[in-house]
């Protein structure tokens, strides 16, 4: 099981701050998440970055248990 | 370009910020210049009038790590930098109150100005932080966003 | 480009400076950015180690008039500027203590940074002010001087 | 009588902060001041600006009574 962390606008779009997914690759989890949360989340995901364990990662990256996936929408700090 | 632990003061906090405390903290005997930037909640954004407060959200652990990257990059570019302090508030912040403070010291002012401006520019571009604009009776995520980038690309 | 009397706060003073007071004074509801520069007595100059204090001398009336010219020029160049405060100490100032503070506010940070840096650069170039470096057992006028110029030429 | 105000290093070189001179032009006063204060003052005067009543003025400017002449050596504020 990988943990998905949904930050800022992504947590609004998903209706939760974290979730758990089975999936062989990062891409599997993201596709499953769009099915689970709906089209608005899918739209936001297209402009967001997805990091694995604190670093950018390719969609094909294979997941291990306890992996932490973060969805990072465009930022607006300061 | 590593920095001694005592030379940087980074914080993501729910508590009110004190620009004065940061400005004083960065003073060192060999420094003739302190530049302090304070980001303040203002009453409008590019898309909204009558803003009364902002609400910030982040993952604090990731944000602090990215802030450290910002400071490391600043030190690589301006080796004369002495102390650097960056504090960012999370949660609700009212009109005219500081949301972020950057304070830096250096022997001469050119490096202090350049590094302070770099730090706030790089923070906005590379630190995971999202703000919601609040007005009487409603709120929305800020439209003034950019895809998250790296400090070294600023 | 004239400025309302309440928008600028200029002072030549023998009393300790408070960067915090100036930074707070410049905050306005439409401003998202405050930049504060503090010039500090440092322990060395280009020609001297072990500086323990500086001693500033001016003609206050002329210096205040020239500071007003600096602020007017800054407002002409950055019309978005809101408040500007510039205080300069005269007399003896000890190591690590502020000798000059510039604080400016603006809706956005680019103008605030640029105007603050202009103000201190123009102050150093155009305001009649002379400093003596003090060390244990002696003192001398600073060698870091420039012929007095005009704010608009900076 | 014109008043001469000697600022910063100029007051050290002249040994006083102000003085009074007769003279038809600004240049007359400055020449007399170099005679009165000596060579070090003359050297400093070469790199200084001279203002009349708060403004730069040409050496040939004719003086009136109560005119105020300031010698402004190179500055070092901030």
Coordinates of C-alpha atoms in Angstrom, one line a residue:
Chain A
X1 CA 0.0 0.0 0.0
X2 CA 1.3 3.5 -0.9
X3 CA 0.2 6.6 0.9
X4 CA -1.1 9.5 -1.2
X5 CA -0.8 12.9 0.4
X6 CA -3.0 15.6 -1.1
X7 CA -1.9 19.2 -0.4
X8 CA -3.6 22.6 -0.7
X9 CA -6.1 22.7 -3.5
X10 CA -5.6 18.9 -4.1
X11 CA -7.1 18.1 -0.8
X12 CA -10.1 20.1 -1.6
X13 CA -10.4 18.5 -5.1
X14 CA -10.0 15.0 -3.5
X15 CA -12.1 15.7 -0.5
X16 CA -9.4 14.3 1.8
X17 CA -5.8 15.0 2.9
X18 CA -4.5 11.5 2.6
X19 CA -5.5 8.2 1.1
X20 CA -4.1 4.7 0.5
X21 CA -3.7 2.8 -2.8
X22 CA -2.5 -0.5 -4.2
X23 CA -0.7 -0.1 -7.5
X24 CA 2.4 -1.4 -9.2
X25 CA 3.6 2.0 -10.5
X26 CA 3.1 5.6 -9.6
X27 CA 1.0 6.0 -12.7
X28 CA -1.3 3.2 -11.6
X29 CA -2.1 5.0 -8.4
X30 CA -2.7 8.4 -10.1
X31 CA -5.1 6.8 -12.6
X32 CA -7.0 5.1 -9.8
X33 CA -7.1 8.3 -7.8
X34 CA -8.7 10.2 -10.7
X35 CA -11.4 7.5 -10.9
X36 CA -11.9 7.7 -7.2
X37 CA -12.0 11.5 -6.9
X38 CA -13.5 12.6 -10.2
X39 CA -12.8 14.9 -13.1
X40 CA -11.9 18.1 -11.1
X41 CA -9.1 16.3 -9.4
X42 CA -7.9 15.0 -12.8
X43 CA -7.8 18.6 -14.2
X44 CA -5.8 19.7 -11.2
X45 CA -3.5 16.7 -11.4
X46 CA -2.6 17.8 -15.0
X47 CA -1.0 21.0 -13.7
X48 CA 0.4 19.5 -10.5
X49 CA 3.7 17.8 -9.7
X50 CA 3.8 14.4 -8.2
X51 CA 6.7 13.5 -5.9
X52 CA 7.7 10.2 -4.4
X53 CA 9.2 10.3 -1.0
X54 CA 10.0 14.0 -1.2
X55 CA 11.5 14.0 -4.8
X56 CA 10.1 14.3 -8.3
X57 CA 9.6 10.8 -9.8
X58 CA 8.7 9.4 -13.2
X59 CA 5.2 8.0 -13.8
X60 CA 6.6 4.5 -14.5
X61 CA 8.4 4.3 -11.1
X62 CA 7.6 1.1 -9.4
X63 CA 6.2 1.5 -5.9
X64 CA 7.3 -0.2 -2.7
X65 CA 5.2 -0.5 0.5
X66 CA 5.4 2.6 2.7
X67 CA 6.1 4.8 -0.3
X68 CA 4.7 8.3 0.1
X69 CA 3.3 10.0 -2.9
X70 CA 2.6 13.8 -2.8
X71 CA 0.4 15.7 -5.2
X72 CA 1.7 19.3 -5.3
X73 CA -0.6 21.8 -7.1
X74 CA 1.0 25.1 -8.3
X75 CA 2.2 27.0 -5.3
X76 CA 1.4 30.5 -3.9
X77 CA 3.7 31.0 -0.9
X78 CA 4.8 34.3 0.6
Chain B
X1 CA 28.6 25.4 0.1
X2 CA 27.4 24.2 3.5
X3 CA 26.3 26.5 6.3
X4 CA 26.9 26.2 10.0
X5 CA 23.7 25.3 11.9
X6 CA 23.9 28.5 13.8
X7 CA 24.0 30.7 10.7
X8 CA 20.5 29.9 9.5
X9 CA 17.1 30.2 11.2
X10 CA 14.3 28.6 9.3
X11 CA 10.8 28.1 10.6
X12 CA 7.3 27.2 9.4
X13 CA 5.1 28.3 12.2
X14 CA 1.5 29.1 13.3
X15 CA 2.7 31.8 15.6
X16 CA 2.9 35.6 14.7
X17 CA 6.2 36.5 13.1
X18 CA 8.6 39.1 14.4
X19 CA 10.5 40.9 11.7
X20 CA 12.4 42.7 14.4
X21 CA 13.6 39.5 16.1
X22 CA 14.9 38.1 12.8
X23 CA 16.6 41.4 11.8
X24 CA 18.4 41.6 15.1
X25 CA 19.3 37.9 15.0
X26 CA 21.2 38.2 11.7
X27 CA 23.4 41.1 12.9
X28 CA 27.1 40.1 13.1
X29 CA 30.2 42.2 14.0
X30 CA 31.6 42.0 10.5
X31 CA 28.2 43.0 8.8
X32 CA 27.4 46.5 7.7
X33 CA 24.1 45.6 6.1
X34 CA 20.9 43.9 7.1
X35 CA 18.1 43.6 4.6
X36 CA 14.7 42.5 5.7
X37 CA 11.7 41.6 3.5
X38 CA 8.3 41.3 5.1
X39 CA 5.4 39.8 3.1
X40 CA 2.2 41.3 4.4
X41 CA -1.5 40.4 3.9
X42 CA -2.9 43.1 1.6
X43 CA -6.5 44.0 0.9
X44 CA -6.5 42.8 -2.7
X45 CA -5.1 40.2 -5.1
X46 CA -5.0 40.3 -8.9
X47 CA -8.5 38.8 -9.0
X48 CA -10.1 39.9 -5.7
X49 CA -10.9 43.1 -3.7
X50 CA -11.7 43.3 0.0
X51 CA -9.5 40.5 1.1
X52 CA -9.6 40.4 4.9
X53 CA -7.2 37.5 5.6
X54 CA -5.1 34.7 4.1
X55 CA -4.9 31.1 5.1
X56 CA -1.7 29.2 4.4
X57 CA -1.4 25.4 4.1
X58 CA 1.7 23.3 3.6
X59 CA 3.5 20.1 4.6
X60 CA 5.9 21.6 7.1
X61 CA 8.6 19.0 6.9
X62 CA 8.8 19.3 3.1
X63 CA 8.6 23.1 3.3
X64 CA 11.4 23.4 5.8
X65 CA 13.6 21.2 3.6
X66 CA 12.9 23.3 0.6
X67 CA 13.6 26.5 2.5
X68 CA 17.0 25.0 3.4
X69 CA 17.6 24.5 -0.3
X70 CA 16.8 28.1 -0.9
X71 CA 19.3 29.3 1.7
X72 CA 22.0 26.9 0.5
X73 CA 21.6 28.2 -3.0
X74 CA 21.7 31.8 -1.7
X75 CA 25.0 31.0 0.1
X76 CA 26.4 29.4 -3.1
X77 CA 25.6 32.6 -5.0
X78 CA 26.7 35.1 -2.4
X79 CA 29.5 33.6 -0.3
X80 CA 29.8 36.8 1.7
X81 CA 26.3 36.2 3.2
X82 CA 26.5 35.9 7.0
X83 CA 23.2 35.0 8.6
X84 CA 20.0 34.1 7.0
X85 CA 16.6 33.9 8.7
X86 CA 13.4 32.9 6.9
X87 CA 10.1 32.3 8.8
X88 CA 6.8 31.6 7.1
X89 CA 3.4 31.5 8.8
X90 CA 0.8 28.9 8.2
X91 CA -2.9 29.0 9.2
X92 CA -4.9 32.2 9.1
X93 CA -3.2 35.6 8.9
X94 CA -5.1 38.9 9.1
X95 CA -4.9 42.0 7.0
X96 CA -1.6 44.0 7.4
X97 CA 0.1 41.2 9.3
X98 CA 3.3 39.5 8.1
X99 CA 3.0 36.1 6.4
X100 CA 6.7 35.7 5.6
X101 CA 9.9 37.3 6.8
X102 CA 13.4 37.1 5.2
X103 CA 16.3 38.7 7.0
X104 CA 19.9 38.5 5.8
X105 CA 23.2 40.1 6.8
X106 CA 26.4 40.7 4.9
X107 CA 29.4 42.9 5.1
X108 CA 28.1 45.1 2.2
X109 CA 24.7 46.0 1.1
X110 CA 24.7 44.8 -2.5
X111 CA 25.0 41.1 -1.5
X112 CA 22.4 41.6 1.3
X113 CA 19.8 43.1 -1.1
X114 CA 20.5 40.6 -3.9
X115 CA 20.3 37.6 -1.5
X116 CA 17.2 38.8 0.3
X117 CA 15.4 39.2 -3.0
X118 CA 16.6 35.9 -4.3
X119 CA 15.4 34.2 -1.1
X120 CA 11.8 35.5 -1.4
X121 CA 11.7 34.9 -5.1
X122 CA 13.0 31.3 -4.7
X123 CA 10.7 30.7 -1.8
X124 CA 7.7 31.6 -3.8
X125 CA 8.8 29.4 -6.7
X126 CA 10.0 26.4 -4.9
X127 CA 8.5 26.0 -1.4
X128 CA 5.2 24.0 -1.3
X129 CA 2.8 26.5 0.1
X130 CA -0.8 27.3 -0.8
X131 CA -2.9 30.3 0.2
X132 CA -6.6 30.8 0.4
X133 CA -8.0 34.3 0.1
X134 CA -10.7 35.1 2.6
X135 CA -13.3 37.8 2.3
X136 CA -16.6 38.5 4.2
X137 CA -18.7 35.4 3.5
X138 CA -16.3 33.4 1.4
X139 CA -12.9 32.1 0.4
X140 CA -11.0 30.6 -2.5
X141 CA -7.5 29.3 -3.3
X142 CA -5.3 32.0 -4.7
X143 CA -5.1 32.3 -8.5
X144 CA -1.5 33.7 -8.3
X145 CA 0.2 30.4 -8.5
X146 CA 3.2 28.9 -10.3
X147 CA 4.2 25.2 -10.9
X148 CA 6.6 24.2 -8.1
X149 CA 10.2 24.7 -9.2
X150 CA 13.7 24.5 -7.8
X151 CA 15.6 27.2 -5.9
X152 CA 18.6 26.8 -8.2
X153 CA 16.5 27.6 -11.3
X154 CA 15.5 31.0 -9.9
Chain C
X1 CA 6.0 64.0 -8.2
X2 CA 5.0 65.3 -4.8
X3 CA 4.3 63.2 -1.8
X4 CA 1.7 63.7 0.9
X5 CA 3.3 64.8 4.1
X6 CA 2.1 61.7 6.0
X7 CA 3.7 59.3 3.4
X8 CA 7.3 60.1 4.3
X9 CA 9.1 60.0 7.6
X10 CA 12.5 61.6 7.4
X11 CA 14.8 62.2 10.4
X12 CA 18.4 63.1 11.2
X13 CA 18.7 62.2 14.9
X14 CA 21.1 61.7 17.7
X15 CA 18.8 59.1 19.2
X16 CA 19.0 55.3 18.7
X17 CA 17.1 54.1 15.6
X18 CA 14.3 51.6 15.6
X19 CA 14.1 49.6 12.4
X20 CA 11.0 47.9 13.7
X21 CA 9.2 51.2 14.3
X22 CA 9.9 52.3 10.7
X23 CA 9.0 48.9 9.3
X24 CA 5.6 49.0 11.1
X25 CA 5.0 52.6 10.2
X26 CA 5.2 51.9 6.4
X27 CA 2.6 49.2 6.4
X28 CA -0.6 50.1 4.5
X29 CA -3.6 48.0 3.7
X30 CA -2.9 47.9 0.0
X31 CA 0.8 46.8 0.5
X32 CA 2.0 43.3 0.3
X33 CA 5.7 44.1 0.6
X34 CA 7.9 45.9 3.1
X35 CA 11.6 46.1 2.6
X36 CA 13.9 47.4 5.3
X37 CA 17.6 48.2 5.0
X38 CA 19.6 48.7 8.1
X39 CA 23.1 50.0 7.9
X40 CA 25.1 48.8 10.9
X41 CA 28.5 49.7 12.4
X42 CA 30.8 46.9 11.4
X43 CA 34.2 46.0 12.9
X44 CA 36.2 46.9 9.8
X45 CA 36.4 49.2 6.9
X46 CA 38.3 48.9 3.6
X47 CA 41.3 50.4 5.3
X48 CA 41.0 49.5 9.0
X49 CA 40.5 46.6 11.4
X50 CA 39.1 46.7 14.9
X51 CA 36.6 49.6 14.4
X52 CA 34.7 50.0 17.7
X53 CA 32.3 52.8 16.7
X54 CA 31.6 55.4 14.1
X55 CA 30.9 59.1 14.6
X56 CA 28.7 60.9 12.1
X57 CA 28.6 64.6 11.4
X58 CA 26.3 66.6 9.1
X59 CA 24.4 69.8 8.6
X60 CA 21.0 68.5 9.6
X61 CA 18.9 71.0 7.7
X62 CA 20.8 70.4 4.5
X63 CA 20.8 66.6 5.1
X64 CA 17.0 66.5 5.6
X65 CA 16.4 68.5 2.5
X66 CA 18.7 66.2 0.5
X67 CA 16.9 63.1 2.0
X68 CA 13.6 64.6 0.8
X69 CA 15.1 64.8 -2.7
X70 CA 16.0 61.2 -2.5
X71 CA 12.5 60.2 -1.6
X72 CA 11.0 62.4 -4.3
X73 CA 13.2 60.8 -6.9
X74 CA 12.3 57.3 -5.6
X75 CA 8.6 58.2 -5.9
X76 CA 9.1 59.5 -9.5
X77 CA 10.8 56.2 -10.5
X78 CA 8.4 53.8 -8.6
X79 CA 5.0 55.5 -8.5
X80 CA 3.6 52.4 -6.8
X81 CA 5.6 53.2 -3.7
X82 CA 3.4 53.8 -0.6
X83 CA 5.3 54.9 2.5
X84 CA 9.0 55.7 2.8
X85 CA 10.9 56.2 6.0
X86 CA 14.5 57.1 6.2
X87 CA 16.3 57.9 9.5
X88 CA 20.0 58.6 9.9
X89 CA 21.9 58.9 13.1
X90 CA 24.5 61.5 13.9
X91 CA 27.0 61.4 16.7
X92 CA 28.7 58.3 18.0
X93 CA 27.2 54.9 17.1
X94 CA 28.7 51.7 18.6
X95 CA 29.6 48.4 16.9
X96 CA 26.6 46.4 15.6
X97 CA 24.2 49.3 16.1
X98 CA 22.1 50.8 13.2
X99 CA 23.4 54.1 11.7
X100 CA 20.8 54.4 9.0
X101 CA 17.4 52.7 8.3
X102 CA 15.4 52.8 5.1
X103 CA 11.9 51.2 5.1
X104 CA 9.5 51.2 2.2
X105 CA 6.2 49.7 1.4
X106 CA 4.6 48.8 -2.0
X107 CA 1.8 46.6 -3.2
X108 CA 4.4 44.2 -4.8
X109 CA 7.9 43.3 -3.8
X110 CA 9.9 44.2 -6.9
X111 CA 9.2 48.0 -6.5
X112 CA 9.8 47.7 -2.7
X113 CA 13.3 46.1 -3.2
X114 CA 14.3 48.4 -6.0
X115 CA 13.2 51.6 -4.2
X116 CA 14.8 50.6 -0.9
X117 CA 18.1 49.9 -2.7
X118 CA 17.8 53.2 -4.6
X119 CA 17.2 55.2 -1.5
X120 CA 20.3 53.9 0.4
X121 CA 22.5 54.2 -2.8
X122 CA 21.2 57.8 -3.4
X123 CA 21.6 58.7 0.3
X124 CA 25.2 57.6 0.3
X125 CA 25.9 59.6 -2.9
X126 CA 23.9 62.7 -2.3
X127 CA 23.4 63.4 1.4
X128 CA 26.0 65.5 3.2
X129 CA 27.3 63.2 5.9
X130 CA 30.8 62.4 7.1
X131 CA 31.9 59.5 9.3
X132 CA 34.9 59.1 11.5
X133 CA 36.1 55.6 12.3
X134 CA 37.0 55.1 16.0
X135 CA 39.3 52.4 17.3
X136 CA 41.0 51.9 20.7
X137 CA 43.2 55.0 21.0
X138 CA 42.4 56.8 17.9
X139 CA 40.1 57.9 15.1
X140 CA 40.2 59.1 11.5
X141 CA 37.7 60.2 8.8
X142 CA 36.5 57.4 6.6
X143 CA 38.4 56.8 3.4
X144 CA 35.3 55.4 1.7
X145 CA 34.0 58.6 0.3
X146 CA 32.5 59.9 -2.9
X147 CA 32.1 63.5 -4.2
X148 CA 28.6 64.6 -3.3
X149 CA 26.1 64.1 -6.2
X150 CA 22.4 64.3 -6.9
X151 CA 19.8 61.8 -6.1
X152 CA 18.5 61.9 -9.7
X153 CA 21.9 60.9 -11.1
X154 CA 22.0 57.6 -9.2
Chain D
X1 CA 30.4 89.5 5.2
X2 CA 29.8 86.0 3.9
X3 CA 29.6 83.1 6.3
X4 CA 31.8 80.0 5.5
X5 CA 30.5 76.7 6.9
X6 CA 33.1 73.9 7.2
X7 CA 31.7 70.4 7.3
X8 CA 33.2 67.1 8.3
X9 CA 36.9 66.8 7.3
X10 CA 36.8 70.4 6.2
X11 CA 36.3 71.6 9.8
X12 CA 39.3 69.6 10.9
X13 CA 41.4 70.9 8.1
X14 CA 40.4 74.5 8.8
X15 CA 40.4 74.1 12.6
X16 CA 36.9 75.6 12.9
X17 CA 33.3 74.9 12.0
X18 CA 32.5 78.4 10.6
X19 CA 34.2 81.6 9.7
X20 CA 33.5 85.0 8.1
X21 CA 35.0 86.6 5.0
X22 CA 34.9 89.7 3.0
X23 CA 35.1 89.1 -0.7
X24 CA 33.5 90.1 -4.0
X25 CA 33.1 86.6 -5.4
X26 CA 32.9 83.1 -4.1
X27 CA 36.4 82.5 -5.5
X28 CA 37.8 85.4 -3.6
X29 CA 36.6 83.9 -0.3
X30 CA 38.0 80.4 -1.1
X31 CA 41.4 81.8 -2.0
X32 CA 41.5 83.8 1.2
X33 CA 40.4 80.7 3.1
X34 CA 43.3 78.7 1.7
X35 CA 45.7 81.4 2.8
X36 CA 44.1 81.5 6.3
X37 CA 44.0 77.7 6.9
X38 CA 46.9 76.4 4.9
X39 CA 47.9 73.8 2.3
X40 CA 45.9 70.8 3.8
X41 CA 42.7 72.8 3.5
X42 CA 43.7 73.7 0.0
X43 CA 44.2 70.0 -0.9
X44 CA 40.8 69.1 0.6
X45 CA 39.1 72.0 -1.2
X46 CA 40.2 70.6 -4.5
X47 CA 38.1 67.5 -4.1
X48 CA 35.2 69.2 -2.3
X49 CA 32.1 70.9 -3.6
X50 CA 31.3 74.5 -2.6
X51 CA 27.7 75.5 -2.3
X52 CA 26.2 78.9 -1.9
X53 CA 22.9 79.0 0.1
X54 CA 22.3 75.3 -0.2
X55 CA 23.0 75.0 -4.0
X56 CA 26.1 74.5 -6.1
X57 CA 27.4 77.8 -7.4
X58 CA 30.1 78.9 -9.9
X59 CA 33.4 80.4 -8.5
X60 CA 32.6 83.8 -10.2
X61 CA 29.3 84.2 -8.4
X62 CA 29.2 87.6 -6.7
X63 CA 28.4 87.5 -3.0
X64 CA 25.8 89.4 -1.1
X65 CA 25.8 90.0 2.6
X66 CA 24.4 87.1 4.7
X67 CA 25.3 84.6 2.0
X68 CA 26.2 81.2 3.3
X69 CA 29.0 79.3 1.7
X70 CA 29.4 75.5 2.5
X71 CA 32.5 73.4 1.9
X72 CA 31.3 69.8 1.3
X73 CA 34.1 67.3 1.2
X74 CA 33.4 63.9 -0.4
X75 CA 30.7 62.2 1.6
X76 CA 30.5 58.9 3.5
X77 CA 27.0 58.5 4.8
X78 CA 25.1 55.3 5.7

